[in-house]
mmCIF file of C-alpha atoms in Angstrom:
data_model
loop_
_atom_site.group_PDB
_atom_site.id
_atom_site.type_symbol
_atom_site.label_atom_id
_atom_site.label_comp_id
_atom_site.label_asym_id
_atom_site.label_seq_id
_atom_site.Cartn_x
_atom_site.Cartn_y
_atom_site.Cartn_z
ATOM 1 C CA UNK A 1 10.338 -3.549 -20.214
ATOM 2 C CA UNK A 2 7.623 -6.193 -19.857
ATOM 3 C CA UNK A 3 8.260 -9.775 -18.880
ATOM 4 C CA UNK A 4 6.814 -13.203 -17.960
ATOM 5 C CA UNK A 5 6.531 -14.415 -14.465
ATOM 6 C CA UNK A 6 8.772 -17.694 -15.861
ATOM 7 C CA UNK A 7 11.363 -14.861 -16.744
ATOM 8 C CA UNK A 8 11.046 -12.699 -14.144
ATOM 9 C CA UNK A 9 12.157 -16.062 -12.001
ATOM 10 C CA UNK A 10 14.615 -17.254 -14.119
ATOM 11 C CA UNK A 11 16.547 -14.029 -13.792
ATOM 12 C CA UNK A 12 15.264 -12.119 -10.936
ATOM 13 C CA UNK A 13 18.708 -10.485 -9.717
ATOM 14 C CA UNK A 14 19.435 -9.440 -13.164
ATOM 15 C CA UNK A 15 15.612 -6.966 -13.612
ATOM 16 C CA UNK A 16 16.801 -6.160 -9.462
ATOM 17 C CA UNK A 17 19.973 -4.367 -11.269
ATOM 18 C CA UNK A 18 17.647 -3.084 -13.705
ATOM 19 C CA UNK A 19 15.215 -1.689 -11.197
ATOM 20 C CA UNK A 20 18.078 -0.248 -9.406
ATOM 21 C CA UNK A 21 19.465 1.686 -12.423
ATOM 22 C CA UNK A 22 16.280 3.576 -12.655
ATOM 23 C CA UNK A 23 14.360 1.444 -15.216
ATOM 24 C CA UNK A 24 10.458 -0.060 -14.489
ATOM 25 C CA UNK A 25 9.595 -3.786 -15.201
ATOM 26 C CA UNK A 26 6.576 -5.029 -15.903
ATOM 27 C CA UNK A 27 5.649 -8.488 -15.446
ATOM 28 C CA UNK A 28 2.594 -10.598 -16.485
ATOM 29 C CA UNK A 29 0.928 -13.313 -16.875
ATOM 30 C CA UNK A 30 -0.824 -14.954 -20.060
ATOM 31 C CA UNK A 31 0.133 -11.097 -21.674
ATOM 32 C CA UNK A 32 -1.534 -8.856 -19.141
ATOM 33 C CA UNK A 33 0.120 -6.877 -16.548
ATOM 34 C CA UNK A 34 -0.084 -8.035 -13.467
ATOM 35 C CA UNK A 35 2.926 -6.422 -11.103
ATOM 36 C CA UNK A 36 5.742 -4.094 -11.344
ATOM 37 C CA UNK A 37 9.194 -4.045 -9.878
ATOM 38 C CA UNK A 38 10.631 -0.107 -9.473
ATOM 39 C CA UNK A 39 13.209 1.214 -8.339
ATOM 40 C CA UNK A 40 12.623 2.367 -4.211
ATOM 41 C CA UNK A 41 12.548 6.001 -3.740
ATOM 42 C CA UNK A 42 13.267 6.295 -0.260
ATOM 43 C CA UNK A 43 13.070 9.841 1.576
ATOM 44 C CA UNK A 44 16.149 11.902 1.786
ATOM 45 C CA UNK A 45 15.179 13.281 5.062
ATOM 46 C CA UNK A 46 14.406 11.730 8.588
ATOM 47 C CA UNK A 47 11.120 11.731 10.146
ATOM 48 C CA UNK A 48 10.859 14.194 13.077
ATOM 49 C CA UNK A 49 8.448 13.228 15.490
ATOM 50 C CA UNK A 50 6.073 16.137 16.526
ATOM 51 C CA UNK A 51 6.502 18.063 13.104
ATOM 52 C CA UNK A 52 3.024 18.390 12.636
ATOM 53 C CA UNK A 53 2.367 19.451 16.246
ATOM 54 C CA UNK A 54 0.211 22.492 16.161
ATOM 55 C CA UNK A 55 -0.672 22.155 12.677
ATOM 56 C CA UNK A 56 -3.707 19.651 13.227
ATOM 57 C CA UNK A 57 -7.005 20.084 14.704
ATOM 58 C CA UNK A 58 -8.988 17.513 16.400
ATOM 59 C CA UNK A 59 -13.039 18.122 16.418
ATOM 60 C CA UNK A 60 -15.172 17.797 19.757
ATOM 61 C CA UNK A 61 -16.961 14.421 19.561
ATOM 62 C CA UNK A 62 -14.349 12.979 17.880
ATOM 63 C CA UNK A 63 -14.256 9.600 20.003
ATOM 64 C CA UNK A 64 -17.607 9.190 20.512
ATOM 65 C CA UNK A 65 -18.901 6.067 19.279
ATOM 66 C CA UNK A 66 -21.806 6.141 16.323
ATOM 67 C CA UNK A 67 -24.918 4.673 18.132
ATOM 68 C CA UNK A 68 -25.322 2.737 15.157
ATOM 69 C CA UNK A 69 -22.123 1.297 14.545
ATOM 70 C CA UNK A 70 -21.863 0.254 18.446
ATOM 71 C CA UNK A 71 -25.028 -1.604 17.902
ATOM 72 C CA UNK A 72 -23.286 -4.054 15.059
ATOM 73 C CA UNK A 73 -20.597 -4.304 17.977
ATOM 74 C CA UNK A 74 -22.776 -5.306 20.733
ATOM 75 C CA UNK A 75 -25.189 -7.627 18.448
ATOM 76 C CA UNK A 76 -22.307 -9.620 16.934
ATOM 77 C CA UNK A 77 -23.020 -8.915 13.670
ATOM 78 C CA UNK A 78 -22.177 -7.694 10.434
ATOM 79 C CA UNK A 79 -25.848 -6.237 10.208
ATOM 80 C CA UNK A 80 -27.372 -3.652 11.533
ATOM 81 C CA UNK A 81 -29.740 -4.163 14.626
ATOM 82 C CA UNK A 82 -33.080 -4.055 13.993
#
């Protein structure tokens, strides 16, 4: 279903129920697509904190800083240092 941004105001809570049921709305502006309303898909299952302990890998030198990139730090500046 597509709709204008007047309409999509107008009646909001009605494309909410529509959303909810499963169905996608588009709505745009001067005919072109410009944002969608879905329905949320939410997880069925908790996070577990720690479930990817083990599992990742974290290179030497990993928090060393880029002489380069500490140089646009320490000048100030979106630009490298000459």
């Amino acid at each position: 279903m597509i709709v204008n941004i007047h309409e999509a105001k107008t009646h909001f809570s009605k494309l909410v129920e529509r959303a909810e049921g499963g169905e996608e709305v588009v709505i745009g502006r001067a005919g072109r697509p410009v944002a969608m309303l879905v329905p949320f898909r939410g997880s069925d299952q908790p996070r577990t904190p720690g479930s990817a302990k083990g599992r990742i890998r974290i290179l030497s030198g990993f928090d060393e800083m880029d002489g380069e990139i500490a140089g646009w730090f320490e000048h100030g500046s979106d630009e490298p240092a000459d």
